[in-house]
GROMACS .gro file of C-alpha atoms in nm:
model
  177
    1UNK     CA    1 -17.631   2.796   5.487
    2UNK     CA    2 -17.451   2.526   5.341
    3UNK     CA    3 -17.494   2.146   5.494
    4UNK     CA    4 -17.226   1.878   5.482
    5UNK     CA    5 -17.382   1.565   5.443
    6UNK     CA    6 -17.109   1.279   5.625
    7UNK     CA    7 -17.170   0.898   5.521
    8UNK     CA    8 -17.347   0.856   5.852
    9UNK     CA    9 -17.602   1.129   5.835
   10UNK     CA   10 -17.592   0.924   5.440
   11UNK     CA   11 -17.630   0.600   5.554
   12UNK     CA   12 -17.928   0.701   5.812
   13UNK     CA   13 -18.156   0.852   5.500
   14UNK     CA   14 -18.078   0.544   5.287
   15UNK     CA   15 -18.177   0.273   5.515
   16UNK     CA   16 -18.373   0.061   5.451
   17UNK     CA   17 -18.532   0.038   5.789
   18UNK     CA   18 -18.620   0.390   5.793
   19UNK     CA   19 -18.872   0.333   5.477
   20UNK     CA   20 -19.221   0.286   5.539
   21UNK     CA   21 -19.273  -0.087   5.513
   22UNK     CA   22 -19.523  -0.071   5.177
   23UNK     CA   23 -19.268   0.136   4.999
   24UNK     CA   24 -18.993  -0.207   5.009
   25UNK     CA   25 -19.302  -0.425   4.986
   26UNK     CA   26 -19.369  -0.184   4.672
   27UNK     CA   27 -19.000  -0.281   4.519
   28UNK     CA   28 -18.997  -0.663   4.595
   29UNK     CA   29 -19.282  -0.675   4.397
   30UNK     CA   30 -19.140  -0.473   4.102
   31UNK     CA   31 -18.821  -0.675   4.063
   32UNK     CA   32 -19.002  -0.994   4.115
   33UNK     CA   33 -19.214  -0.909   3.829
   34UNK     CA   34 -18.880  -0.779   3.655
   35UNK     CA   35 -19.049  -0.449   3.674
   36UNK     CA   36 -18.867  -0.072   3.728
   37UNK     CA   37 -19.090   0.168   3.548
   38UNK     CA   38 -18.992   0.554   3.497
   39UNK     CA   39 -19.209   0.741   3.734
   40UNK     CA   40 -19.251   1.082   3.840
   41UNK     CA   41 -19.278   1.133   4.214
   42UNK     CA   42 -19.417   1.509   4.349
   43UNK     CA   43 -19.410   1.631   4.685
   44UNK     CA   44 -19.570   1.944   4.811
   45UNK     CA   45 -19.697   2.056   5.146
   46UNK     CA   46 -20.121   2.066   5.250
   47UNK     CA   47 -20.019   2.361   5.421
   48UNK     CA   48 -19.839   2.714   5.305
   49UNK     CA   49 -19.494   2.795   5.455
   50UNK     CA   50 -19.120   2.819   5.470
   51UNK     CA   51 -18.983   2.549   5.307
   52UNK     CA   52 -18.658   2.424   5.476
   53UNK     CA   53 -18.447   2.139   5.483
   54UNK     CA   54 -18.418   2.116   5.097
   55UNK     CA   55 -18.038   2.150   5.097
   56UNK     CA   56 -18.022   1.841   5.272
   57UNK     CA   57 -18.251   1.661   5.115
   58UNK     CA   58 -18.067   1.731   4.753
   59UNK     CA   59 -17.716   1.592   4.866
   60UNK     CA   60 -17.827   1.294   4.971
   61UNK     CA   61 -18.014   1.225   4.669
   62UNK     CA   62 -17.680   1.379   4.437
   63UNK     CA   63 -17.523   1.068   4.658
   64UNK     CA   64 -17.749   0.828   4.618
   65UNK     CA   65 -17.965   0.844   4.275
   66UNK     CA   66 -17.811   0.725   3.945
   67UNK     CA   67 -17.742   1.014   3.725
   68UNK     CA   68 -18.033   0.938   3.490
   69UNK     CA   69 -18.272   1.011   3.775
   70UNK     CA   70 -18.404   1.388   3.740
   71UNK     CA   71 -18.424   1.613   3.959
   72UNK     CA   72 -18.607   1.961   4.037
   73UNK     CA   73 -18.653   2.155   4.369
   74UNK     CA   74 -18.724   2.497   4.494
   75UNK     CA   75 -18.476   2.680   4.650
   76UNK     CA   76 -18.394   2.629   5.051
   77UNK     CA   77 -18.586   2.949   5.175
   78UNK     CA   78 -18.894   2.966   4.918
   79UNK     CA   79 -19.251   3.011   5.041
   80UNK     CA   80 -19.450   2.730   4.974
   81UNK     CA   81 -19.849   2.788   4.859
   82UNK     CA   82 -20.041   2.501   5.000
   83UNK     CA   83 -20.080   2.221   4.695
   84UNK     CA   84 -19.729   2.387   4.532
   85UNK     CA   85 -19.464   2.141   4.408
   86UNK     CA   86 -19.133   2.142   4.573
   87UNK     CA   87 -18.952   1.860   4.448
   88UNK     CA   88 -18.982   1.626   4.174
   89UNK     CA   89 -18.815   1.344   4.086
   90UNK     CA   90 -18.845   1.133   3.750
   91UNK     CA   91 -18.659   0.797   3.718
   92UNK     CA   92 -18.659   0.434   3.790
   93UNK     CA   93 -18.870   0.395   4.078
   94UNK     CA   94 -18.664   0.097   4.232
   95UNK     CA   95 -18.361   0.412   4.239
   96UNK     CA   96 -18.559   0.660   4.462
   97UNK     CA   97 -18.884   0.455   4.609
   98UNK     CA   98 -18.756   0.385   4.910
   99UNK     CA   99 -18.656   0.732   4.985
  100UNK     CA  100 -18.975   0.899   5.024
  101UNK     CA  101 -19.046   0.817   5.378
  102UNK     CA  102 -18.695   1.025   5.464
  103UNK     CA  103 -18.724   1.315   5.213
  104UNK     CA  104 -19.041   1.364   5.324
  105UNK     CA  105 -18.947   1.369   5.729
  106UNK     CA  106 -18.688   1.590   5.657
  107UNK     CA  107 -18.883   1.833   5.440
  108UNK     CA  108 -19.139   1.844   5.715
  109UNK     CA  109 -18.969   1.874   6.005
  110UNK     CA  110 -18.739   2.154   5.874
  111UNK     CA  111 -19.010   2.344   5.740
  112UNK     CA  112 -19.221   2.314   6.024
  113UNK     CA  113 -18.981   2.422   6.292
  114UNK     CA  114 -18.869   2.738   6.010
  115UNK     CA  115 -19.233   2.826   5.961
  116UNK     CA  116 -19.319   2.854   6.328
  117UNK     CA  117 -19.066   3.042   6.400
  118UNK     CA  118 -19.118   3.273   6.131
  119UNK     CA  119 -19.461   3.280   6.281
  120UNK     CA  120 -19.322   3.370   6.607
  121UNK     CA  121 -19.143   3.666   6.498
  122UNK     CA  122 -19.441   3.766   6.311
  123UNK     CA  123 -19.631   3.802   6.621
  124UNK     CA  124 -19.388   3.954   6.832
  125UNK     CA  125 -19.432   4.276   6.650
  126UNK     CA  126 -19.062   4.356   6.614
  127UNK     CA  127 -18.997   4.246   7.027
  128UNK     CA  128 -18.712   4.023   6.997
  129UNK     CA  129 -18.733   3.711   7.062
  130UNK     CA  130 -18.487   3.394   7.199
  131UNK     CA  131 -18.611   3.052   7.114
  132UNK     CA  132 -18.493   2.757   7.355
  133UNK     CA  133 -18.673   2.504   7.119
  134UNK     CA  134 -18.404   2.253   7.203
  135UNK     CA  135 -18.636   2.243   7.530
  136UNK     CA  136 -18.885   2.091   7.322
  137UNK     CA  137 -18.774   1.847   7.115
  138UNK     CA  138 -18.717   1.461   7.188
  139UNK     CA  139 -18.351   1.413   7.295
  140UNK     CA  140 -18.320   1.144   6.992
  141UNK     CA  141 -18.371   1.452   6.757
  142UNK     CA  142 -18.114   1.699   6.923
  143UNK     CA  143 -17.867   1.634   6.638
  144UNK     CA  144 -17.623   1.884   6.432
  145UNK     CA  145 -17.933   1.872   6.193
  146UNK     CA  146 -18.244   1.978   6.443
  147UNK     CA  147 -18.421   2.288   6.424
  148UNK     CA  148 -18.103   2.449   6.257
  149UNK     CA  149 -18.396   2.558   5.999
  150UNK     CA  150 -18.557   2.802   6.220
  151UNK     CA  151 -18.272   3.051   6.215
  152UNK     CA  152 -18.304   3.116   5.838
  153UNK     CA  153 -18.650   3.366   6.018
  154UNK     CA  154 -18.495   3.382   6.385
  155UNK     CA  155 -18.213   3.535   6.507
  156UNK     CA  156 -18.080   3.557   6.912
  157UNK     CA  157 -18.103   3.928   7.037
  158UNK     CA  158 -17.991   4.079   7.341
  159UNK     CA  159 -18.311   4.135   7.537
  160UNK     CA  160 -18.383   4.469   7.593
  161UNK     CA  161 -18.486   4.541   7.909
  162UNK     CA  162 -18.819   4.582   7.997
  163UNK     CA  163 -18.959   4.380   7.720
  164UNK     CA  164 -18.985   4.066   7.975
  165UNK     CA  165 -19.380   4.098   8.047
  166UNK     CA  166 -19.445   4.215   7.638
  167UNK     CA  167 -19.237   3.857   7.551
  168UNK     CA  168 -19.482   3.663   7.781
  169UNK     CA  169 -19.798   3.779   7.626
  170UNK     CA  170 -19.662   3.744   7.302
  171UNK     CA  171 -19.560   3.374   7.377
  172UNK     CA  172 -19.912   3.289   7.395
  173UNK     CA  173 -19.896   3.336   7.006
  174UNK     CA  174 -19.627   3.139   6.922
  175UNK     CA  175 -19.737   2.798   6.728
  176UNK     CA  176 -19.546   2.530   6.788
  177UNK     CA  177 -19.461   2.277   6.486
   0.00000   0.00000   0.00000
């Protein structure tokens, strides 16, 4: 699934007003003191689970980091164990800093819509299953980007018929993100 990243959807992960507050109260202080260590920043998830929303995350940093800034991720797809790395990034921290607070939406919110609807599959036993999770999401977030994660484990299927009243218990199982 590849993910085109436009110079709006570029422009919305680099602003500054989308950065938790501390993190630009974190930089002022750096270059007032004339200060841009090399730092390593991890992220990983408390919880195991799909992780999604990588592929995005990776060409807006390509666009915005400095080439000396490194770079690792796991692949879009990968299970995550709880604790697990699944990015790092090593470089001047006034080049990626303010960043976090987006990477770390997007990480979360893709992999949390992918992983419960992996889980929803799960526990439909091989019933198929339609998902109108656009039902259930703020309007604000009903982008190109939202919960295009959750097909990488879901796919629409014809219902068969008489599987309605087997779909409605099952629903009862279904986490939500």
């Amino acid at each position: 699934m590849d993910v085109q990243a436009s110079a709006s959807d570029l422009n919305v992960f680099v602003d500054a007003d989308r950065s938790d507050q501390y993190f630009l109260n974190a930089q002022k202080v750096l270059k007032a003191e004339n200060l841009n260590p090399t730092v390593t920043m991890e992220v990983f998830p408390n919880d195991p689970g799909l992780l999604c929303g990588m592929q995005e995350v990776l060409k807006h940093l390509a666009q915005a980091l400095s080439h000396s800034t490194q770079v690792w991720a796991l692949p879009e797809g990968s299970e995550m164990a709880s604790k697990e790395v699944v990015l790092r990034i090593k470089g001047a921290y006034c080049t990626f800093g303010q960043f976090e607070t987006s990477l770390l939406g997007t990480l979360s919110h893709e992999s949390g819509w992918a992983t419960a609807a992996r889980k929803c599959v799960e526990a439909s036993s091989g019933i198929p299953i339609i998902s109108f999770g656009a039902r259930h999401v703020h309007p604000a977030y009903r982008t190109k980007w939202s919960m295009r994660r959750s097909w990488v484990v879901v796919r629409v299927v014809r219902h068969p018929p008489g599987h309605d009243s087997q779909i409605e218990k099952r629903q009862e199982q279904c986490l939500t993100p």
